[in-house]
Coordinates of C-alpha atoms in Angstrom, one line a residue:
Chain Y
X415 CA -98.4 160.6 -68.8
X416 CA -101.6 162.1 -70.1
X417 CA -102.7 162.8 -66.5
X418 CA -99.4 164.4 -65.7
X419 CA -99.6 166.6 -68.8
X420 CA -103.1 167.6 -67.8
X421 CA -101.8 168.8 -64.4
X422 CA -98.9 170.7 -66.1
X423 CA -101.4 172.4 -68.4
X424 CA -103.7 173.3 -65.4
X425 CA -100.8 174.6 -63.4
X426 CA -99.6 176.7 -66.3
X427 CA -103.1 178.1 -66.9
X428 CA -103.9 179.0 -63.3
X429 CA -100.3 180.1 -62.7
X430 CA -100.3 182.5 -65.6
X431 CA -103.5 184.1 -64.4
X432 CA -102.1 184.4 -60.9
X433 CA -98.9 185.9 -62.3
X434 CA -100.9 188.6 -64.2
X435 CA -102.8 189.6 -61.1
X436 CA -99.6 189.5 -59.0
X437 CA -97.8 191.7 -61.6
X438 CA -100.2 194.6 -61.2
X439 CA -100.0 194.2 -57.4
X440 CA -96.2 194.2 -57.4
X441 CA -96.1 197.3 -59.7
X442 CA -98.3 199.3 -57.4
X443 CA -96.4 198.1 -54.4
X444 CA -93.1 199.2 -56.1
X445 CA -94.4 202.7 -56.6
X446 CA -96.6 203.5 -53.6
X447 CA -95.5 200.9 -51.1
X448 CA -99.2 200.1 -50.5
X449 CA -100.4 196.5 -50.4
X450 CA -103.4 197.2 -52.5
X451 CA -106.0 194.8 -51.2
X452 CA -108.6 196.4 -53.6
X453 CA -106.6 194.9 -56.5
X454 CA -108.8 191.8 -56.3
X455 CA -111.8 194.0 -56.8
X456 CA -110.3 195.4 -60.1
X457 CA -110.0 191.8 -61.2
X458 CA -113.6 191.2 -60.3
X459 CA -114.8 194.4 -62.0
X460 CA -113.0 193.4 -65.2
X461 CA -114.9 190.2 -65.3
X462 CA -118.3 191.9 -64.7
X463 CA -117.5 194.6 -67.3
X464 CA -116.9 191.8 -69.9
X465 CA -120.0 190.0 -68.8
X466 CA -122.0 193.2 -69.2
X467 CA -120.4 193.9 -72.6
X468 CA -121.2 190.4 -73.9
X469 CA -124.6 189.9 -72.5
X470 CA -126.2 193.3 -72.6
X471 CA -124.3 195.1 -75.4
X472 CA -123.7 192.0 -77.6
X473 CA -120.0 192.6 -77.9
X474 CA -117.6 189.8 -79.0
X475 CA -115.0 188.3 -76.7
X476 CA -112.1 190.6 -77.8
X477 CA -114.1 193.8 -77.5
X478 CA -115.3 192.6 -74.1
X479 CA -111.7 192.1 -73.0
X480 CA -110.9 195.6 -74.2
X481 CA -113.8 197.0 -72.2
X482 CA -112.8 195.1 -69.2
X483 CA -109.3 196.4 -69.4
X484 CA -110.6 200.0 -69.8
X485 CA -113.1 199.8 -67.0
X486 CA -110.7 198.2 -64.5
X487 CA -108.0 200.7 -65.4
X488 CA -110.4 203.6 -64.8
X489 CA -111.5 202.2 -61.5
X490 CA -107.8 201.8 -60.6
X491 CA -107.1 205.4 -61.5
X492 CA -110.2 206.7 -59.6
X493 CA -109.2 204.8 -56.5
X494 CA -105.6 206.1 -56.7
X495 CA -106.7 209.8 -57.2
X496 CA -109.5 209.8 -54.7
X497 CA -108.1 207.6 -52.0
X498 CA -104.4 206.7 -52.1
X499 CA -103.1 210.0 -53.3
X500 CA -104.8 211.7 -50.3
X501 CA -103.5 209.2 -47.8
X502 CA -99.9 209.6 -49.0
X503 CA -98.7 211.1 -45.7
X504 CA -101.0 209.1 -43.4
X505 CA -99.6 206.3 -41.3
X506 CA -99.0 203.1 -43.4
X507 CA -101.8 201.3 -41.6
X508 CA -104.4 203.8 -42.9
X509 CA -103.5 202.9 -46.5
X510 CA -104.1 199.3 -45.8
X511 CA -107.4 199.9 -44.1
X512 CA -108.6 202.2 -46.9
X513 CA -107.6 199.5 -49.5
X514 CA -109.8 196.9 -47.7
X515 CA -112.6 199.5 -47.5
X516 CA -112.3 199.9 -51.3
X517 CA -112.4 196.2 -51.8
X518 CA -115.5 195.7 -49.8
X519 CA -117.1 198.8 -51.4
X520 CA -116.6 197.5 -54.9
X521 CA -117.8 194.0 -54.0
X522 CA -121.0 195.4 -52.4
X523 CA -121.6 197.8 -55.3
X524 CA -121.3 195.0 -57.9
X525 CA -123.5 192.7 -55.7
X526 CA -126.1 195.5 -55.5
X527 CA -126.4 195.6 -59.2
X528 CA -125.8 192.0 -60.4
X529 CA -126.7 190.1 -57.2
X530 CA -124.6 187.6 -55.3
X531 CA -125.2 184.6 -57.6
X532 CA -122.6 183.1 -60.0
X533 CA -122.5 184.1 -63.6
X534 CA -120.9 182.4 -66.6
X535 CA -119.1 184.0 -69.5
X536 CA -119.7 181.8 -72.5
X537 CA -116.4 180.3 -73.7
X538 CA -115.4 181.9 -77.0
X539 CA -113.3 178.9 -78.1
X540 CA -115.0 175.7 -76.9
X541 CA -112.8 173.6 -79.3
X542 CA -110.4 171.0 -78.1
X543 CA -106.9 171.1 -79.6
X544 CA -105.2 167.7 -80.3
X545 CA -101.6 167.2 -80.8
X546 CA -99.8 163.8 -80.6
X547 CA -101.8 161.8 -78.2
X548 CA -102.5 164.8 -75.9
X549 CA -105.6 167.0 -75.8
X550 CA -106.0 170.6 -74.5
X551 CA -109.0 172.9 -74.4
X552 CA -108.3 175.9 -76.7
X553 CA -109.3 178.4 -74.0
X554 CA -106.5 177.2 -71.7
X555 CA -103.9 177.5 -74.5
X556 CA -105.3 181.0 -75.2
X557 CA -104.8 181.9 -71.5
X558 CA -101.3 180.8 -71.5
X559 CA -100.3 182.4 -74.8
X560 CA -102.1 185.7 -74.0
X561 CA -100.7 185.8 -70.4
X562 CA -97.1 185.3 -71.6
X563 CA -97.6 187.8 -74.5
X564 CA -98.9 190.4 -72.0
X565 CA -95.9 189.8 -69.7
X566 CA -93.5 190.2 -72.6
X567 CA -95.3 193.4 -73.7
X568 CA -95.1 194.7 -70.1
X569 CA -91.4 193.8 -69.9
X570 CA -90.7 195.7 -73.2
X571 CA -92.8 198.6 -72.1
X572 CA -91.0 199.0 -68.7
X573 CA -87.5 198.5 -70.1
X574 CA -87.6 199.8 -73.7
X575 CA -89.9 202.8 -73.6
X576 CA -89.2 206.2 -72.1
X577 CA -92.5 206.3 -70.3
X578 CA -92.0 202.8 -68.9
X579 CA -88.7 203.7 -67.5
X580 CA -90.2 206.6 -65.5
X581 CA -92.1 203.9 -63.6
X582 CA -88.9 201.9 -62.8
X583 CA -87.1 205.1 -61.9
X584 CA -89.9 206.1 -59.4
X585 CA -89.9 202.6 -57.9
X586 CA -86.2 202.8 -57.4
X587 CA -86.1 206.2 -55.9
X588 CA -89.1 208.5 -55.6
X589 CA -87.2 211.6 -54.7
X590 CA -84.5 211.0 -57.2
X591 CA -87.0 210.5 -60.0
X592 CA -88.8 213.8 -59.0
X593 CA -85.4 215.5 -59.1
X594 CA -84.9 214.6 -62.7
X595 CA -88.3 215.9 -63.6
X596 CA -90.5 212.8 -63.4
X597 CA -93.9 213.7 -61.9
X598 CA -94.5 211.1 -59.2
X599 CA -98.3 211.7 -59.1
X600 CA -98.5 211.0 -62.8
X601 CA -96.5 207.8 -62.5
X602 CA -98.7 206.6 -59.6
X603 CA -101.8 207.2 -61.7
X604 CA -100.3 205.5 -64.7
X605 CA -99.2 202.5 -62.6
X606 CA -102.7 202.1 -61.2
X607 CA -104.1 202.2 -64.7
X608 CA -101.7 199.6 -66.0
X609 CA -102.2 197.3 -63.1
X610 CA -106.0 197.6 -63.3
X611 CA -105.9 196.9 -67.1
X612 CA -103.8 193.8 -66.6
X613 CA -106.1 192.5 -63.8
X614 CA -109.1 193.1 -66.1
X615 CA -107.6 191.2 -68.9
X616 CA -106.6 188.3 -66.6
X617 CA -110.2 188.1 -65.4
X618 CA -111.6 187.9 -68.9
X619 CA -109.1 185.3 -69.9
X620 CA -109.9 183.1 -66.8
X621 CA -113.7 183.8 -66.7
X622 CA -114.8 181.3 -69.4
X623 CA -113.4 178.3 -67.5
X624 CA -114.4 179.7 -64.1
X625 CA -117.4 181.5 -62.6
X626 CA -118.0 185.2 -62.1
X627 CA -119.2 186.4 -58.6
X628 CA -118.7 189.5 -56.5
X629 CA -116.2 187.7 -54.3
X630 CA -114.3 186.0 -57.0
X631 CA -111.3 188.3 -56.4
X632 CA -110.9 187.5 -52.7
X633 CA -108.9 184.2 -53.0
X634 CA -107.1 185.4 -56.1
X635 CA -105.8 188.5 -54.5
X636 CA -104.7 186.7 -51.3
X637 CA -102.8 184.3 -53.5
X638 CA -101.4 187.1 -55.5
X639 CA -100.0 188.5 -52.2
X640 CA -98.5 185.1 -51.4
X641 CA -96.9 185.2 -54.8
X642 CA -95.4 188.7 -54.5
X643 CA -94.0 187.9 -51.0
X644 CA -92.5 184.7 -52.5
X645 CA -91.1 186.6 -55.4
X646 CA -90.0 189.7 -53.6
X647 CA -92.4 192.7 -53.3
X648 CA -91.9 195.0 -56.3
X649 CA -90.1 192.5 -58.4
X650 CA -91.7 191.8 -61.9
X651 CA -89.7 188.6 -62.6
X652 CA -90.5 187.3 -59.1
X653 CA -94.2 187.8 -59.6
X654 CA -94.2 185.7 -62.8
X655 CA -92.0 182.9 -61.2
X656 CA -94.1 183.0 -58.0
X657 CA -97.3 182.8 -60.0
X658 CA -96.1 179.7 -61.8
X659 CA -94.9 178.1 -58.5
X660 CA -98.3 178.6 -56.9
X661 CA -100.1 177.4 -60.0
X662 CA -98.2 174.2 -60.2
X663 CA -98.4 173.6 -56.4
X664 CA -102.1 174.0 -56.6
X665 CA -102.8 171.8 -59.7
X666 CA -100.5 169.0 -58.5
X667 CA -101.7 169.4 -54.9
X668 CA -105.4 169.2 -56.0
X669 CA -104.7 166.0 -57.9
X670 CA -102.3 164.2 -55.6
X671 CA -103.4 165.4 -52.2
X672 CA -107.0 166.7 -52.1
X673 CA -109.3 169.0 -54.1
X674 CA -110.9 170.2 -51.0
X675 CA -107.7 171.7 -49.6
X676 CA -106.2 173.0 -52.8
X677 CA -106.9 176.6 -51.8
X678 CA -105.0 176.2 -48.6
X679 CA -101.9 174.9 -50.4
X680 CA -100.7 178.4 -51.4
X681 CA -101.1 179.7 -47.8
X682 CA -99.5 176.7 -46.3
X683 CA -96.6 177.2 -48.7
X684 CA -96.3 180.8 -47.6
X685 CA -96.5 180.0 -43.9
X686 CA -93.9 177.3 -44.4
X687 CA -91.5 179.5 -46.4
X688 CA -91.8 182.6 -44.2
X689 CA -91.3 180.5 -41.1
X690 CA -88.0 179.2 -42.5
X691 CA -87.0 182.4 -44.3
X692 CA -88.7 185.6 -42.9
X693 CA -87.1 187.6 -45.7
X694 CA -88.9 185.7 -48.5
X695 CA -87.4 183.5 -51.1
X696 CA -85.8 186.3 -53.1
X697 CA -85.2 189.0 -50.5
X698 CA -84.1 191.6 -53.0
X699 CA -87.4 193.6 -52.6
X700 CA -87.7 193.1 -48.9
X701 CA -87.9 196.0 -46.5
Chain B
X928 CA -109.7 214.4 -14.9
X929 CA -113.0 214.9 -13.1
X930 CA -114.7 215.4 -16.5
X931 CA -113.4 212.1 -17.6
X932 CA -114.6 210.5 -14.4
X933 CA -118.0 212.0 -14.9
X934 CA -118.3 210.8 -18.5
X935 CA -117.2 207.3 -17.4
X936 CA -119.8 207.2 -14.7
X937 CA -122.5 208.6 -17.0
X938 CA -121.7 206.0 -19.7
X939 CA -121.7 203.0 -17.3
X940 CA -124.9 204.3 -15.7
X941 CA -126.6 204.6 -19.1
X942 CA -125.5 201.1 -20.0
X943 CA -126.9 199.8 -16.7
X944 CA -130.3 201.4 -17.0
X945 CA -130.6 200.7 -20.7
X946 CA -132.7 197.6 -20.4
X947 CA -135.3 199.6 -18.5
X948 CA -135.5 202.5 -21.0
X949 CA -135.2 200.4 -24.2
X950 CA -138.6 200.2 -25.9
X951 CA -138.3 196.4 -26.6
X952 CA -136.0 193.4 -26.6
X953 CA -134.8 194.0 -30.1
X954 CA -132.8 197.1 -28.9
X955 CA -131.4 195.0 -26.1
X956 CA -130.1 192.4 -28.4
X957 CA -128.6 195.0 -30.7
X958 CA -126.7 196.5 -27.7
X959 CA -125.6 193.1 -26.4
X960 CA -124.1 192.2 -29.7
X961 CA -122.4 195.6 -29.8
X962 CA -120.7 194.8 -26.5
X963 CA -119.6 191.4 -27.8
X964 CA -118.1 193.0 -30.8
X965 CA -116.6 195.8 -28.8
X966 CA -114.7 193.3 -26.7
X967 CA -113.2 191.8 -29.8
X968 CA -112.4 195.3 -31.1
X969 CA -110.6 196.1 -27.8
X970 CA -108.3 193.2 -28.5
X971 CA -107.7 194.2 -32.1
X972 CA -106.9 197.7 -30.9
X973 CA -104.2 196.5 -28.6
X974 CA -102.2 195.1 -31.5
X975 CA -103.3 197.5 -34.3
X976 CA -103.7 200.7 -32.2
X977 CA -101.2 200.4 -29.4
X978 CA -98.5 198.1 -30.9
X979 CA -98.8 199.1 -34.5
X980 CA -99.3 195.6 -35.9
X981 CA -102.3 195.2 -38.2
X982 CA -103.6 191.7 -37.5
X983 CA -106.0 190.7 -40.3
X984 CA -106.7 187.3 -38.8
X985 CA -108.5 188.8 -35.7
X986 CA -111.9 187.6 -36.9
X987 CA -110.4 184.1 -37.2
X988 CA -109.5 184.1 -33.5
X989 CA -113.0 185.3 -32.6
X990 CA -114.2 182.3 -34.6
X991 CA -111.8 180.0 -32.8
X992 CA -113.2 181.1 -29.4
X993 CA -116.7 180.7 -30.7
X994 CA -116.2 177.3 -32.2
X995 CA -114.4 176.2 -29.0
X996 CA -117.6 176.8 -27.1
X997 CA -119.9 175.6 -29.9
X998 CA -118.1 172.3 -30.5
X999 CA -117.3 171.4 -26.9
X1000 CA -120.9 172.0 -25.7
X1001 CA -122.7 170.5 -28.7
X1002 CA -120.5 167.6 -29.7
X1003 CA -118.7 166.7 -26.5
X1004 CA -121.3 167.7 -23.9
X1005 CA -118.8 169.9 -22.0
X1006 CA -120.6 172.2 -19.4
X1007 CA -120.9 175.7 -20.9
X1008 CA -118.8 177.5 -18.4
X1009 CA -115.9 175.1 -18.7
X1010 CA -116.0 175.5 -22.5
X1011 CA -116.3 179.2 -22.0
X1012 CA -113.2 179.3 -19.8
X1013 CA -111.3 177.3 -22.4
X1014 CA -112.2 179.5 -25.3
X1015 CA -109.9 182.4 -24.4
X1016 CA -107.1 180.0 -23.5
X1017 CA -107.4 178.1 -26.8
X1018 CA -107.5 181.3 -28.9
X1019 CA -104.6 182.7 -27.0
X1020 CA -102.6 179.5 -27.2
X1021 CA -103.1 179.4 -31.0
X1022 CA -102.3 183.1 -31.0
X1023 CA -99.0 182.4 -29.3
X1024 CA -97.9 180.0 -32.1
X1025 CA -99.3 182.3 -34.9
X1026 CA -97.5 185.2 -33.3
X1027 CA -94.3 183.3 -33.0
X1028 CA -94.3 182.8 -36.8
X1029 CA -95.9 186.0 -38.0
X1030 CA -94.3 188.6 -35.7
X1031 CA -90.9 188.1 -37.2
X1032 CA -92.3 189.9 -40.2
X1033 CA -92.7 193.7 -40.2
X1034 CA -95.3 196.1 -41.4
X1035 CA -97.0 195.1 -44.6
X1036 CA -95.6 191.6 -44.5
X1037 CA -97.2 191.0 -41.2
X1038 CA -100.6 192.3 -42.4
X1039 CA -100.4 190.1 -45.5
X1040 CA -99.3 187.1 -43.5
X1041 CA -102.1 187.4 -41.1
X1042 CA -104.6 187.9 -44.0
X1043 CA -103.4 184.4 -45.2
X1044 CA -103.8 183.0 -41.7
X1045 CA -107.3 184.3 -41.6
X1046 CA -108.0 182.6 -45.0
X1047 CA -106.6 179.4 -43.7
X1048 CA -108.8 179.5 -40.6
X1049 CA -111.9 180.2 -42.7
X1050 CA -111.1 177.5 -45.2
X1051 CA -110.4 175.0 -42.4
X1052 CA -113.7 175.7 -40.8
X1053 CA -115.4 175.3 -44.1
X1054 CA -113.7 172.1 -45.2
X1055 CA -113.0 170.2 -42.0
X1056 CA -116.5 168.8 -41.9
X1057 CA -115.8 166.1 -39.3
X1058 CA -114.7 168.6 -36.7
X1059 CA -116.5 171.8 -37.5
X1060 CA -119.7 170.7 -39.3
X1061 CA -118.4 172.6 -42.3
X1062 CA -120.8 175.0 -44.1
X1063 CA -123.8 173.6 -42.2
X1064 CA -122.6 175.3 -39.0
X1065 CA -123.0 174.5 -35.4
X1066 CA -126.6 174.5 -34.3
X1067 CA -128.2 174.3 -30.8
X1068 CA -125.4 175.8 -28.6
X1069 CA -126.9 176.0 -25.1
X1070 CA -127.4 179.4 -23.5
X1071 CA -125.1 180.2 -20.6
X1072 CA -126.5 178.4 -17.5
X1073 CA -127.2 180.5 -14.4
X1074 CA -124.7 181.1 -11.7
X1075 CA -126.5 180.7 -8.3
X1076 CA -129.6 183.0 -8.4
X1077 CA -128.5 184.9 -11.5
X1078 CA -129.9 183.6 -14.7
X1079 CA -128.6 184.2 -18.2
X1080 CA -131.3 182.6 -20.4
X1081 CA -133.4 185.8 -20.5
X1082 CA -132.5 188.7 -22.8
X1083 CA -131.9 191.0 -19.8
X1084 CA -129.7 188.4 -18.1
X1085 CA -127.6 188.0 -21.3
X1086 CA -127.4 191.7 -21.7
X1087 CA -125.9 192.1 -18.2
X1088 CA -123.6 189.2 -18.8
X1089 CA -122.0 190.6 -21.9
X1090 CA -121.9 194.1 -20.4
X1091 CA -120.1 192.7 -17.3
X1092 CA -117.5 191.1 -19.6
X1093 CA -117.0 194.3 -21.6
X1094 CA -116.5 196.4 -18.5
X1095 CA -114.1 193.9 -17.1
X1096 CA -112.3 193.9 -20.4
X1097 CA -112.1 197.7 -20.5
X1098 CA -110.8 197.8 -16.9
X1099 CA -108.1 195.2 -17.6
X1100 CA -107.2 196.9 -20.9
X1101 CA -106.8 200.2 -19.0
X1102 CA -104.5 198.7 -16.5
X1103 CA -102.5 197.2 -19.3
X1104 CA -102.1 200.3 -21.5
X1105 CA -101.3 202.5 -18.4
X1106 CA -98.7 200.2 -17.2
X1107 CA -95.0 200.0 -18.3
X1108 CA -95.9 197.2 -20.6
X1109 CA -98.5 199.3 -22.4
X1110 CA -96.0 202.1 -22.8
X1111 CA -93.6 199.6 -24.2
X1112 CA -96.2 198.6 -26.8
X1113 CA -96.7 202.3 -27.8
X1114 CA -92.9 202.7 -28.1
X1115 CA -92.8 199.8 -30.5
X1116 CA -95.6 201.3 -32.5
X1117 CA -93.9 204.7 -32.7
X1118 CA -90.6 203.3 -33.8
X1119 CA -89.4 199.7 -33.7
X1120 CA -85.7 200.8 -34.2
X1121 CA -85.9 203.3 -31.4
X1122 CA -87.6 200.9 -29.1
X1123 CA -85.0 198.3 -29.7
X1124 CA -82.3 200.8 -29.1
X1125 CA -83.8 201.5 -25.7
X1126 CA -83.4 197.9 -24.9
X1127 CA -86.9 196.7 -25.5
X1128 CA -87.2 193.1 -26.5
X1129 CA -89.4 193.6 -29.6
X1130 CA -90.4 189.9 -30.2
X1131 CA -91.3 189.3 -26.6
X1132 CA -93.5 192.4 -26.3
X1133 CA -95.2 192.0 -29.6
X1134 CA -96.0 188.3 -28.8
X1135 CA -97.4 189.4 -25.4
X1136 CA -99.6 192.0 -27.1
X1137 CA -100.7 189.5 -29.7
X1138 CA -101.5 186.8 -27.1
X1139 CA -103.6 189.2 -24.9
X1140 CA -105.3 190.5 -28.1
X1141 CA -106.3 186.9 -29.2
X1142 CA -107.4 186.1 -25.7
X1143 CA -109.9 189.0 -25.9
X1144 CA -111.0 187.7 -29.4
X1145 CA -111.5 184.2 -27.9
X1146 CA -113.7 185.4 -25.0
X1147 CA -115.7 187.6 -27.4
X1148 CA -116.2 184.7 -29.6
X1149 CA -117.4 182.5 -26.7
X1150 CA -119.9 185.2 -25.6
X1151 CA -121.1 185.4 -29.3
X1152 CA -121.6 181.6 -29.3
X1153 CA -123.6 181.7 -26.1
X1154 CA -125.6 184.6 -27.3
X1155 CA -126.4 183.8 -30.9
X1156 CA -126.3 180.0 -30.3
X1157 CA -125.5 179.3 -33.9
X1158 CA -122.2 179.4 -35.7
X1159 CA -121.3 179.4 -39.4
X1160 CA -117.9 179.6 -41.1
X1161 CA -118.5 183.2 -42.2
X1162 CA -117.8 184.6 -38.7
X1163 CA -114.1 184.0 -39.4
X1164 CA -114.1 186.0 -42.7
X1165 CA -112.0 189.0 -43.4
X1166 CA -115.1 191.2 -43.6
X1167 CA -115.7 190.6 -39.9
X1168 CA -112.2 191.6 -39.0
X1169 CA -112.7 194.6 -41.2
X1170 CA -116.0 195.5 -39.3
X1171 CA -114.0 195.5 -36.1
X1172 CA -111.2 197.4 -37.6
X1173 CA -113.4 200.1 -39.2
X1174 CA -115.3 200.6 -35.9
X1175 CA -111.9 201.0 -34.1
X1176 CA -110.7 203.5 -36.7
X1177 CA -113.9 205.5 -36.5
X1178 CA -113.8 205.6 -32.7
X1179 CA -110.0 206.1 -32.6
X1180 CA -107.2 203.5 -32.9
X1181 CA -104.8 203.6 -30.0
X1182 CA -107.4 205.1 -27.6
X1183 CA -108.9 203.1 -24.8
X1184 CA -112.6 203.7 -25.4
X1185 CA -112.3 204.4 -29.2
X1186 CA -113.2 200.8 -30.3
X1187 CA -116.3 200.8 -28.0
X1188 CA -117.5 204.2 -29.2
X1189 CA -116.9 203.1 -32.8
X1190 CA -118.7 199.8 -32.5
X1191 CA -121.7 201.5 -30.9
X1192 CA -121.9 204.1 -33.7
X1193 CA -121.4 201.6 -36.5
X1194 CA -124.1 199.4 -35.0
X1195 CA -126.7 202.2 -34.8
X1196 CA -125.7 203.4 -38.3
X1197 CA -126.3 199.9 -39.5
X1198 CA -129.7 199.9 -37.9
X1199 CA -130.7 203.1 -39.7
X1200 CA -129.3 201.8 -43.0
X1201 CA -131.0 198.4 -42.6
X1202 CA -132.7 198.8 -45.9
X1203 CA -129.3 198.4 -47.5
X1204 CA -128.9 194.9 -46.0
X1205 CA -125.9 193.2 -47.7
X1206 CA -125.0 196.4 -49.5
X1207 CA -124.2 198.5 -46.5
X1208 CA -120.6 198.5 -47.6
X1209 CA -121.6 200.7 -50.5
X1210 CA -122.2 203.4 -47.9
X1211 CA -119.7 202.3 -45.2
X1212 CA -116.7 201.9 -47.4
X1213 CA -116.6 205.5 -48.7
X1214 CA -117.6 206.7 -45.2
X1215 CA -114.7 205.0 -43.6
X1216 CA -112.3 206.3 -46.3
X1217 CA -113.5 209.8 -45.7
X1218 CA -113.0 209.3 -42.0
X1219 CA -109.5 208.1 -42.6
X1220 CA -108.7 211.1 -44.7
X1221 CA -110.4 213.8 -42.6
X1222 CA -110.2 212.4 -39.0
X1223 CA -107.3 210.0 -39.0
X1224 CA -107.4 210.0 -35.1
X1225 CA -111.0 208.9 -34.9
X1226 CA -113.7 210.4 -32.7
X1227 CA -112.1 209.7 -29.3
X1228 CA -108.6 210.5 -30.6
X1229 CA -109.7 213.9 -31.9
X1230 CA -111.6 214.7 -28.7
X1231 CA -108.5 213.8 -26.6
X1232 CA -106.4 216.0 -28.8
X1233 CA -108.8 218.9 -28.5
X1234 CA -109.0 218.5 -24.7
X1235 CA -105.2 218.3 -24.5
X1236 CA -104.8 221.5 -26.5
X1237 CA -107.3 223.3 -24.4
X1238 CA -105.5 222.2 -21.3
X1239 CA -102.2 223.3 -22.7
X1240 CA -103.7 226.7 -23.6
X1241 CA -105.2 227.2 -20.1
X1242 CA -102.0 226.3 -18.2
X1243 CA -99.5 229.0 -17.5
X1244 CA -96.6 228.6 -20.0
X1245 CA -93.6 226.9 -18.6
X1246 CA -90.5 227.8 -20.6
X1247 CA -90.1 224.3 -22.1
X1248 CA -93.8 223.8 -22.7
X1249 CA -93.9 224.9 -26.3
X1250 CA -91.3 222.6 -27.9
X1251 CA -92.7 219.6 -26.0
X1252 CA -96.2 220.3 -27.3
X1253 CA -94.9 220.5 -30.8
X1254 CA -93.0 217.2 -30.4
X1255 CA -96.0 215.3 -29.3
X1256 CA -98.0 216.7 -32.1
X1257 CA -95.6 215.2 -34.6
X1258 CA -95.6 211.8 -33.0

């Protein structure tokens, strides 16, 4: 029972981090129809920004999280303005290649400054929370609470605010949105900023129980792609559900099958599902 | 046409005399590795450039070819050339099954799926210790043994061996893309719906392109194994696929010689930027993005367009010439 609870907790933690990363990815896909491979780099940049803020500037954890969100958002905006906006009319393959180029560029740039070795962000809440006969590290509970809080905030922003609905309108129909006076260029930039900020926060939440390295985003982003394919590209609810599915599959798979192969589980799941259902689990967003 | 013939003859001639004008063996080994990579890039170009399917697992298939040679020769004592012959077959055989699954997906979905396949191949090589030696890698792969009087254990012998395979690969690729099959691939790239309406079997042709492409990858990997004689899991990584891809884009996706030209240029740039070592992507990333924005057709593609325009200008105008030229420009 205790072990089972432990796996549920692990699954929720990892799953909510994946869901946050996948959310940004799916938002960008909804607007620009670009699979933004460089999204994993925004996640990684967020972690390094927080690392820098804590270790070199002496900021506390929350300020570091804010800095991470800001830096990742700015990097997202810069890559949209300088790269994706200019490749709008290019063949779709060029977008994808440029996105990979951005990913490798960011990784190399960070590695040039901080080196390839692993870093640690000191856990701000090393306490253990006890309730009934179960124990849970406070950081994991924080991740889950913050992730779901952020998802709720994003949901309210997209559906209840005027500016959020311009994003949904543009995702539904770019020309139609432009016709009623929504500036698609502004919406694209805004979407990149939001998705970058979410990725940055996700990285700072996850970093204290994980390690920071230039390539830390690679596996996360590939899994985020798995998630948004499972959940339907461009669907916000699907990204959250898909994130949790992968999180649980990994934590239970690592425990009951093998820790060595836990990273393969997500891909194996994707290959299995797409082999049986090429349109994905929830084909609403499929093209 | 005669200009093209002259350029071809000049390029092959240069490649043939290169060992005698190269200042030392180092340059020879750089060029030999360029040819190995160019062969893999040729395969990538068949799917990405001609058929319009971005296969991000291509590096994984290179690794499969390389590991086929490495593991068969080191662990099972198979003679090199038998392992070599098997490498392309194994890669293409696996490519057939991966293609069967992945090619039902279109566009972005296909690219993402193959990215995951590439991750699976890398992780399997890393974790399946008992088969692949894991992160330790495969050490002590024999050099290709000589065939009759020709020996391949010298750097000049190796150079001519890989050059021969690259030229053979180029020749076969040219026969493919000039054939009806090659035109079918291009039709699929330009519009899958239109191609299907013309009666083209999309699945069959895409799988054919994929299998040929992975065969090229496998042979390139086998040559790599015989040349470098050491293998680690990183050769399957997505950054290697990306190196091949960026070279092809720079040279010109969907042109016959573009991948080769691109690979040569990237290799020499890397030599000049050697002080950057692991950070070369700091320079290459932006460079490639600039190339994508400014020269989406790549070097060879832009030259071909320029030559075609000149030719069209020089020819006396037939009445229907103008609309045709406009149409091909939009394609």
